[in-house]
PDB file of C-alpha atoms in Angstrom:
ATOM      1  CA  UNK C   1    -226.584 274.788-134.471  1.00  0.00           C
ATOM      2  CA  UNK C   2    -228.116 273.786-137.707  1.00  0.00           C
ATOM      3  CA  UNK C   3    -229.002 270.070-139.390  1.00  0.00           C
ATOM      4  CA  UNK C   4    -226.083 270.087-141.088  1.00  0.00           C
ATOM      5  CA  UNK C   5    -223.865 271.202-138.718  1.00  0.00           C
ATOM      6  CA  UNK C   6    -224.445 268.960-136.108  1.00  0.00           C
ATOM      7  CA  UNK C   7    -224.609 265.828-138.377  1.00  0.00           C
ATOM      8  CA  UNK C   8    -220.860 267.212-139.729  1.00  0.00           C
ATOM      9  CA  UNK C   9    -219.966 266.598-136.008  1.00  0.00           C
ATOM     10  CA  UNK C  10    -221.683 263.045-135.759  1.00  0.00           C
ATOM     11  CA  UNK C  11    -220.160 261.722-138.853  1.00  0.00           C
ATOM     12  CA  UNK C  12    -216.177 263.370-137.720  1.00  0.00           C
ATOM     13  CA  UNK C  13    -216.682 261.840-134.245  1.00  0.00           C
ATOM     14  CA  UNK C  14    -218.069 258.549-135.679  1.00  0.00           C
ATOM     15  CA  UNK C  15    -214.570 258.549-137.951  1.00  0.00           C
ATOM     16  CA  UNK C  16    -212.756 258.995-134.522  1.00  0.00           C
ATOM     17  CA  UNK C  17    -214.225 256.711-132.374  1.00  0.00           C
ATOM     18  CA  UNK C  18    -215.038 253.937-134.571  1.00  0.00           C
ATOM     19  CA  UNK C  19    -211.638 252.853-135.666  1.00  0.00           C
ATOM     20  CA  UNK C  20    -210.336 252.970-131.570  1.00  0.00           C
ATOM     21  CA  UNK C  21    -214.022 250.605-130.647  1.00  0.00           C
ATOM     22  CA  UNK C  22    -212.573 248.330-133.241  1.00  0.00           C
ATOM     23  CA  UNK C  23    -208.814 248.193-132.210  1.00  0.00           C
ATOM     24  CA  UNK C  24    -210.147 246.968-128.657  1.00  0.00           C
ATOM     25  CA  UNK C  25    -212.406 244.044-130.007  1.00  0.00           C
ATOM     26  CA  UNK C  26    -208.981 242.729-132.100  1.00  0.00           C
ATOM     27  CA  UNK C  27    -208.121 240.203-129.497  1.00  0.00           C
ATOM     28  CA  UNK C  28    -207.892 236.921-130.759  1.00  0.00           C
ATOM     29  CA  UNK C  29    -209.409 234.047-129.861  1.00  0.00           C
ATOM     30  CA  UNK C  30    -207.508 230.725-130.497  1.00  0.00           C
ATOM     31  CA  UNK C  31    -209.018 227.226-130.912  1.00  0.00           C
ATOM     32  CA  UNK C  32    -207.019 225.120-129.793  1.00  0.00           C
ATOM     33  CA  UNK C  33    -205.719 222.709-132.369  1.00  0.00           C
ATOM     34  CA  UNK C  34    -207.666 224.432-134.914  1.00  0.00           C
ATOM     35  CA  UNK C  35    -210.748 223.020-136.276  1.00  0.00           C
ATOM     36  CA  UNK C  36    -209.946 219.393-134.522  1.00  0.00           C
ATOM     37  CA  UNK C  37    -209.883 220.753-131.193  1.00  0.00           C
ATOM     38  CA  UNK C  38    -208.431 219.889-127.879  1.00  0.00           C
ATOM     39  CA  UNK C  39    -207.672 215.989-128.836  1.00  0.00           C
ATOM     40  CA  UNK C  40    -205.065 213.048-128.171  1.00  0.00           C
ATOM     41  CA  UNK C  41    -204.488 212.911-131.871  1.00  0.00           C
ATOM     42  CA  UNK C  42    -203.560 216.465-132.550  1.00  0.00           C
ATOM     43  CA  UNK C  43    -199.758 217.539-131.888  1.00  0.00           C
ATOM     44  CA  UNK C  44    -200.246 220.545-130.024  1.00  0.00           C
ATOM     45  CA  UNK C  45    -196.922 222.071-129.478  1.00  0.00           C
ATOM     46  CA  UNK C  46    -196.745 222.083-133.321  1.00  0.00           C
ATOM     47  CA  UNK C  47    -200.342 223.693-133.406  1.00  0.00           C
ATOM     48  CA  UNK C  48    -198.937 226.007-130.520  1.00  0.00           C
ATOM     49  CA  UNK C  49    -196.262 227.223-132.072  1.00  0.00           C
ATOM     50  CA  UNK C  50    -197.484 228.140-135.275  1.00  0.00           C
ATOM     51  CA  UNK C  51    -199.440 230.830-133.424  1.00  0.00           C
ATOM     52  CA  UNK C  52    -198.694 233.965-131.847  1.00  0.00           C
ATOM     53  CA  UNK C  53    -200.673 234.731-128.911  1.00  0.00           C
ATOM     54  CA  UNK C  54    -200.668 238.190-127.195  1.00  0.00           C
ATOM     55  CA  UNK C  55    -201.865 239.529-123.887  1.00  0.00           C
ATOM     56  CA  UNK C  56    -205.858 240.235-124.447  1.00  0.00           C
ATOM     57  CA  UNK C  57    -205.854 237.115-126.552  1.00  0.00           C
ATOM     58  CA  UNK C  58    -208.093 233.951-125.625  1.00  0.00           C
ATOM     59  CA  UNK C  59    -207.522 230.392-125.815  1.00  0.00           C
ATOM     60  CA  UNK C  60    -210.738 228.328-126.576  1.00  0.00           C
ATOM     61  CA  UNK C  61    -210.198 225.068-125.468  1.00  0.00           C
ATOM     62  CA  UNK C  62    -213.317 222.746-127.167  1.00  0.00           C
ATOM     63  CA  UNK C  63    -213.898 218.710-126.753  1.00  0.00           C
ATOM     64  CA  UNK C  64    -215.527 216.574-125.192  1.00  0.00           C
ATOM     65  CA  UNK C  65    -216.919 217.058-121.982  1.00  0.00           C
ATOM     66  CA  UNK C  66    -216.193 213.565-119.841  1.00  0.00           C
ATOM     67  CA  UNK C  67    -214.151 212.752-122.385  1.00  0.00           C
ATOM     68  CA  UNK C  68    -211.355 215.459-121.559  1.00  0.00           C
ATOM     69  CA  UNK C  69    -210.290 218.359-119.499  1.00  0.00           C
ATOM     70  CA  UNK C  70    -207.814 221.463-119.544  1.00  0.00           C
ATOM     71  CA  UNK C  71    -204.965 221.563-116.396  1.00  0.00           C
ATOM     72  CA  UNK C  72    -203.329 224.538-116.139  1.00  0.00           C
ATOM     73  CA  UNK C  73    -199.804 223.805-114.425  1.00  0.00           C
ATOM     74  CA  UNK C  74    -197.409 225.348-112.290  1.00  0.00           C
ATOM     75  CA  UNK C  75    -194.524 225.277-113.965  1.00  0.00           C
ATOM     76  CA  UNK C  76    -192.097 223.245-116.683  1.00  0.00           C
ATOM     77  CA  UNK C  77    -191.582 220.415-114.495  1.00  0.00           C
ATOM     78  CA  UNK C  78    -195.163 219.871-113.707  1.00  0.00           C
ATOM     79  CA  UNK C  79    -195.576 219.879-117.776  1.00  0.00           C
ATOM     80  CA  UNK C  80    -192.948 217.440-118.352  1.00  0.00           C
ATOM     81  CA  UNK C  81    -193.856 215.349-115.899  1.00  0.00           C
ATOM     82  CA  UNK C  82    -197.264 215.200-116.424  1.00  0.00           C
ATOM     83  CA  UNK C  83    -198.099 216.434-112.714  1.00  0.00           C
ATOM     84  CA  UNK C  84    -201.396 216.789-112.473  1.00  0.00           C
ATOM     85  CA  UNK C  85    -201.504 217.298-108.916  1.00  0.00           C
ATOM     86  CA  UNK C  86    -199.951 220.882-108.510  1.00  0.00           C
ATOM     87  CA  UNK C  87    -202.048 222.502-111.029  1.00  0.00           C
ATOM     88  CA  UNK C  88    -203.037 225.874-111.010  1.00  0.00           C
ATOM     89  CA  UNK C  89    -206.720 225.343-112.087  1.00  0.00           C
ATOM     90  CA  UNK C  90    -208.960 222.944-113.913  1.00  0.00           C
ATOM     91  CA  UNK C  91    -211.823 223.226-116.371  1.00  0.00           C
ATOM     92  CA  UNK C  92    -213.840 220.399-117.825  1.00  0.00           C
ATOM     93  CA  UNK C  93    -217.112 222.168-119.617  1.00  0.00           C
ATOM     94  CA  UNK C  94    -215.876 221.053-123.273  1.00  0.00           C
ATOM     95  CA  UNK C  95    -216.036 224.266-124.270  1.00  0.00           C
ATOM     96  CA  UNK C  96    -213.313 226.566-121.639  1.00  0.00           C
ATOM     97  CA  UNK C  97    -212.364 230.162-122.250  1.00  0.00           C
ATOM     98  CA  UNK C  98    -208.384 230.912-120.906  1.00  0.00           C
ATOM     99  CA  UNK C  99    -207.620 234.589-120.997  1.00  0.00           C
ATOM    100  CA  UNK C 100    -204.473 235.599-121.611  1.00  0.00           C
ATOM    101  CA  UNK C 101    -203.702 238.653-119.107  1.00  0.00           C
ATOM    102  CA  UNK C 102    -199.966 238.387-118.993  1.00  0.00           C
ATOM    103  CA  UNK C 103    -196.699 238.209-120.367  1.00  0.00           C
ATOM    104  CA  UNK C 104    -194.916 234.723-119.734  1.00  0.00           C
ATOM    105  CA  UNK C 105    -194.826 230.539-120.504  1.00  0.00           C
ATOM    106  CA  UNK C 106    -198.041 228.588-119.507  1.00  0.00           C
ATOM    107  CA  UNK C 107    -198.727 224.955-119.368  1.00  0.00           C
ATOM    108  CA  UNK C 108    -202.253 222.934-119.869  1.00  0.00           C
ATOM    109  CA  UNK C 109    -202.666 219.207-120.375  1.00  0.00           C
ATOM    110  CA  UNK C 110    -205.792 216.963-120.054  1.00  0.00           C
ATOM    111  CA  UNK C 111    -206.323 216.211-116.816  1.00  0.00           C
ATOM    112  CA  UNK C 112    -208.095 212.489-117.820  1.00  0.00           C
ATOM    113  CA  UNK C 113    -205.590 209.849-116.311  1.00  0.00           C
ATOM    114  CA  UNK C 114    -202.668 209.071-119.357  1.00  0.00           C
ATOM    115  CA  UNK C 115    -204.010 211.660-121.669  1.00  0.00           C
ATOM    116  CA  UNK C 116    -201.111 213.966-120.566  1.00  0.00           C
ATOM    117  CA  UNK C 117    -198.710 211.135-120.579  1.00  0.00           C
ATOM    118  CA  UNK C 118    -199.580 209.989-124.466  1.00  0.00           C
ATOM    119  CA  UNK C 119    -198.951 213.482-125.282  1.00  0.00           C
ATOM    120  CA  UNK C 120    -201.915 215.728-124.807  1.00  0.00           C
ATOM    121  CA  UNK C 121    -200.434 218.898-123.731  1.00  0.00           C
ATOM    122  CA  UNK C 122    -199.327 222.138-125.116  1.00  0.00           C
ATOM    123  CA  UNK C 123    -197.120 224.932-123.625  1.00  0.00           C
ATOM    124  CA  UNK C 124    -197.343 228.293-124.864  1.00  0.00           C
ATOM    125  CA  UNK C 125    -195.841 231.807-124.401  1.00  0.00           C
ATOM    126  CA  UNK C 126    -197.893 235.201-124.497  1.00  0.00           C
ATOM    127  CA  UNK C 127    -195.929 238.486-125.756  1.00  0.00           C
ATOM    128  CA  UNK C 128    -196.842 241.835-124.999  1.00  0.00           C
ATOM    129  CA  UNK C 129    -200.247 243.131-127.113  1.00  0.00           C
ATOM    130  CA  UNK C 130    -197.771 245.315-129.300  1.00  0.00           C
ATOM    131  CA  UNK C 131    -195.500 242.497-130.390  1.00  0.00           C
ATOM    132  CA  UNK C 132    -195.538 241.502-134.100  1.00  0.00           C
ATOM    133  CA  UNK C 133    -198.390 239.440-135.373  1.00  0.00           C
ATOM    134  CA  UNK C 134    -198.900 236.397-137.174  1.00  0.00           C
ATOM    135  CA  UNK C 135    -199.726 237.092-140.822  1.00  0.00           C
ATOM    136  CA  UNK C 136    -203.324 236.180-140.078  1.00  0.00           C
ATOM    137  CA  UNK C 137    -203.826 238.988-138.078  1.00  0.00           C
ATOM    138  CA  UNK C 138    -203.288 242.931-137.833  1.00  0.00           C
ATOM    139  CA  UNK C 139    -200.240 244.082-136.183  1.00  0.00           C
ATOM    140  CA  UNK C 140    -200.891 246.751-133.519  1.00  0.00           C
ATOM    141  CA  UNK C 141    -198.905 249.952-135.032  1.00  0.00           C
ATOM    142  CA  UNK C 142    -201.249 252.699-133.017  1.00  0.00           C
ATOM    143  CA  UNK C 143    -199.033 254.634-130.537  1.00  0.00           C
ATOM    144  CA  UNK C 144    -201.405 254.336-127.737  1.00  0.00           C
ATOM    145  CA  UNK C 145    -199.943 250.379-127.764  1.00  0.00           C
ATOM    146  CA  UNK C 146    -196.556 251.462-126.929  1.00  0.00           C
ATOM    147  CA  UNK C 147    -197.665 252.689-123.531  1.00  0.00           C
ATOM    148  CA  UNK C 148    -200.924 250.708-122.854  1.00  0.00           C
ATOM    149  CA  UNK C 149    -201.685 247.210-122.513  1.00  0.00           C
ATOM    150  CA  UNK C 150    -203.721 245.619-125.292  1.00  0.00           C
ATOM    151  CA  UNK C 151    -206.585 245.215-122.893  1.00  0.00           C
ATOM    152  CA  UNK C 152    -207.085 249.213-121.960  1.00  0.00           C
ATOM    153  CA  UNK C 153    -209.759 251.070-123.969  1.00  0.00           C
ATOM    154  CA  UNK C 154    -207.439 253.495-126.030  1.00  0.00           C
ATOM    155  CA  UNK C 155    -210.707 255.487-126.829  1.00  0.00           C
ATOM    156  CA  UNK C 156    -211.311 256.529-123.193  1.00  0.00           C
ATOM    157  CA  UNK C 157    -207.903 258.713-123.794  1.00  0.00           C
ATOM    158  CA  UNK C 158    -210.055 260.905-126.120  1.00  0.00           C
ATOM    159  CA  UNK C 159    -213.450 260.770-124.605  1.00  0.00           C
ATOM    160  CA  UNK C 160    -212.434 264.198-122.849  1.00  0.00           C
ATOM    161  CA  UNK C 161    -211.756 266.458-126.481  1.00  0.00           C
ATOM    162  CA  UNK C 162    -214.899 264.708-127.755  1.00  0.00           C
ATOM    163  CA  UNK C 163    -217.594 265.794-125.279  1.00  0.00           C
ATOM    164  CA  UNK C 164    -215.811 269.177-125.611  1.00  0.00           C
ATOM    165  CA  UNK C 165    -215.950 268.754-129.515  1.00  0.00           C
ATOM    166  CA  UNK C 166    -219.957 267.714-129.235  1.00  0.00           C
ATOM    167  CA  UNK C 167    -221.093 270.434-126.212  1.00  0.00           C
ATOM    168  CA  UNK C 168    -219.004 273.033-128.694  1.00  0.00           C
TER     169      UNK C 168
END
């Protein structure tokens, strides 16, 4: 194979793989309450709903640390009630990664005592990884998304054609 043959190859299976390495680093990662943070004084649900979060997105929940904490909890009543004592995990590092692996309504509140009850807390809903975006972000229009989750490396589907299209 000559010089310029084989750096033909490199640069079309560069084009290929490039733009599928990208797709699977678009998850988004949410601060919660934008650039104030995890806080009394920020309304979340209004934060919360100005978003669109998508399975394979992250929530980054930063504050405090002694100051504050993130509750996950069980279920609607829990959230309305301010129930800290069924939750479904707890984090309290001021700086707490939530992935967001699934379709469906989640609850988190601040597990310091009357934090929850003056209003610190936020409920949110994930959509599938294919579901339109906010205009901030890309919308997923590949056809891989239709049968995959956001999550799965699309480029592993043609790994197979390009070791063939290298070894040929």
């Amino acid at each position: 194979m000559s010089l310029m043959e084989g750096m033909c190859k490199i640069f079309f299976g560069l084009i290929i793989v490039l733009p599928l390495i990208a797709k699977q680093v678009s998850a988004t990662q949410h601060v919660v309450g934008g650039s104030q943070g995890w806080k009394e004084s920020v309304d979340l649900n209004s934060w919360a709903s100005a978003q669109t979060f998508k399975v394979g997105d992250q929530l980054v929940f930063k504050y405090s640390s002694g100051l504050h904490s993130v509750v996950e909890l069980g279920s609607e009543t829990a959230y309305k009630n301010c129930d800290l004592g069924t939750s479904l995990d707890s984090k309290n590092t001021g700086n707490d990664v939530v992935k967001l692996n699934k379709v469906g309504t989640r609850y988190f509140a601040c597990g310091t005592l009357g934090h929850c009850d003056q209003g610190m807390k936020m409920k949110i809903t994930t959509v599938a990884g294919n579901a339109p975006s906010t205009p901030a972000s890309d919308s997923d229009t590949s056809a891989a998304a239709a049968f995959f989750p956001r999550s799965f490396p699309t480029f592993l589907l043609f790994s197979p054609l390009l070791i063939l299209y290298f070894l040929l």
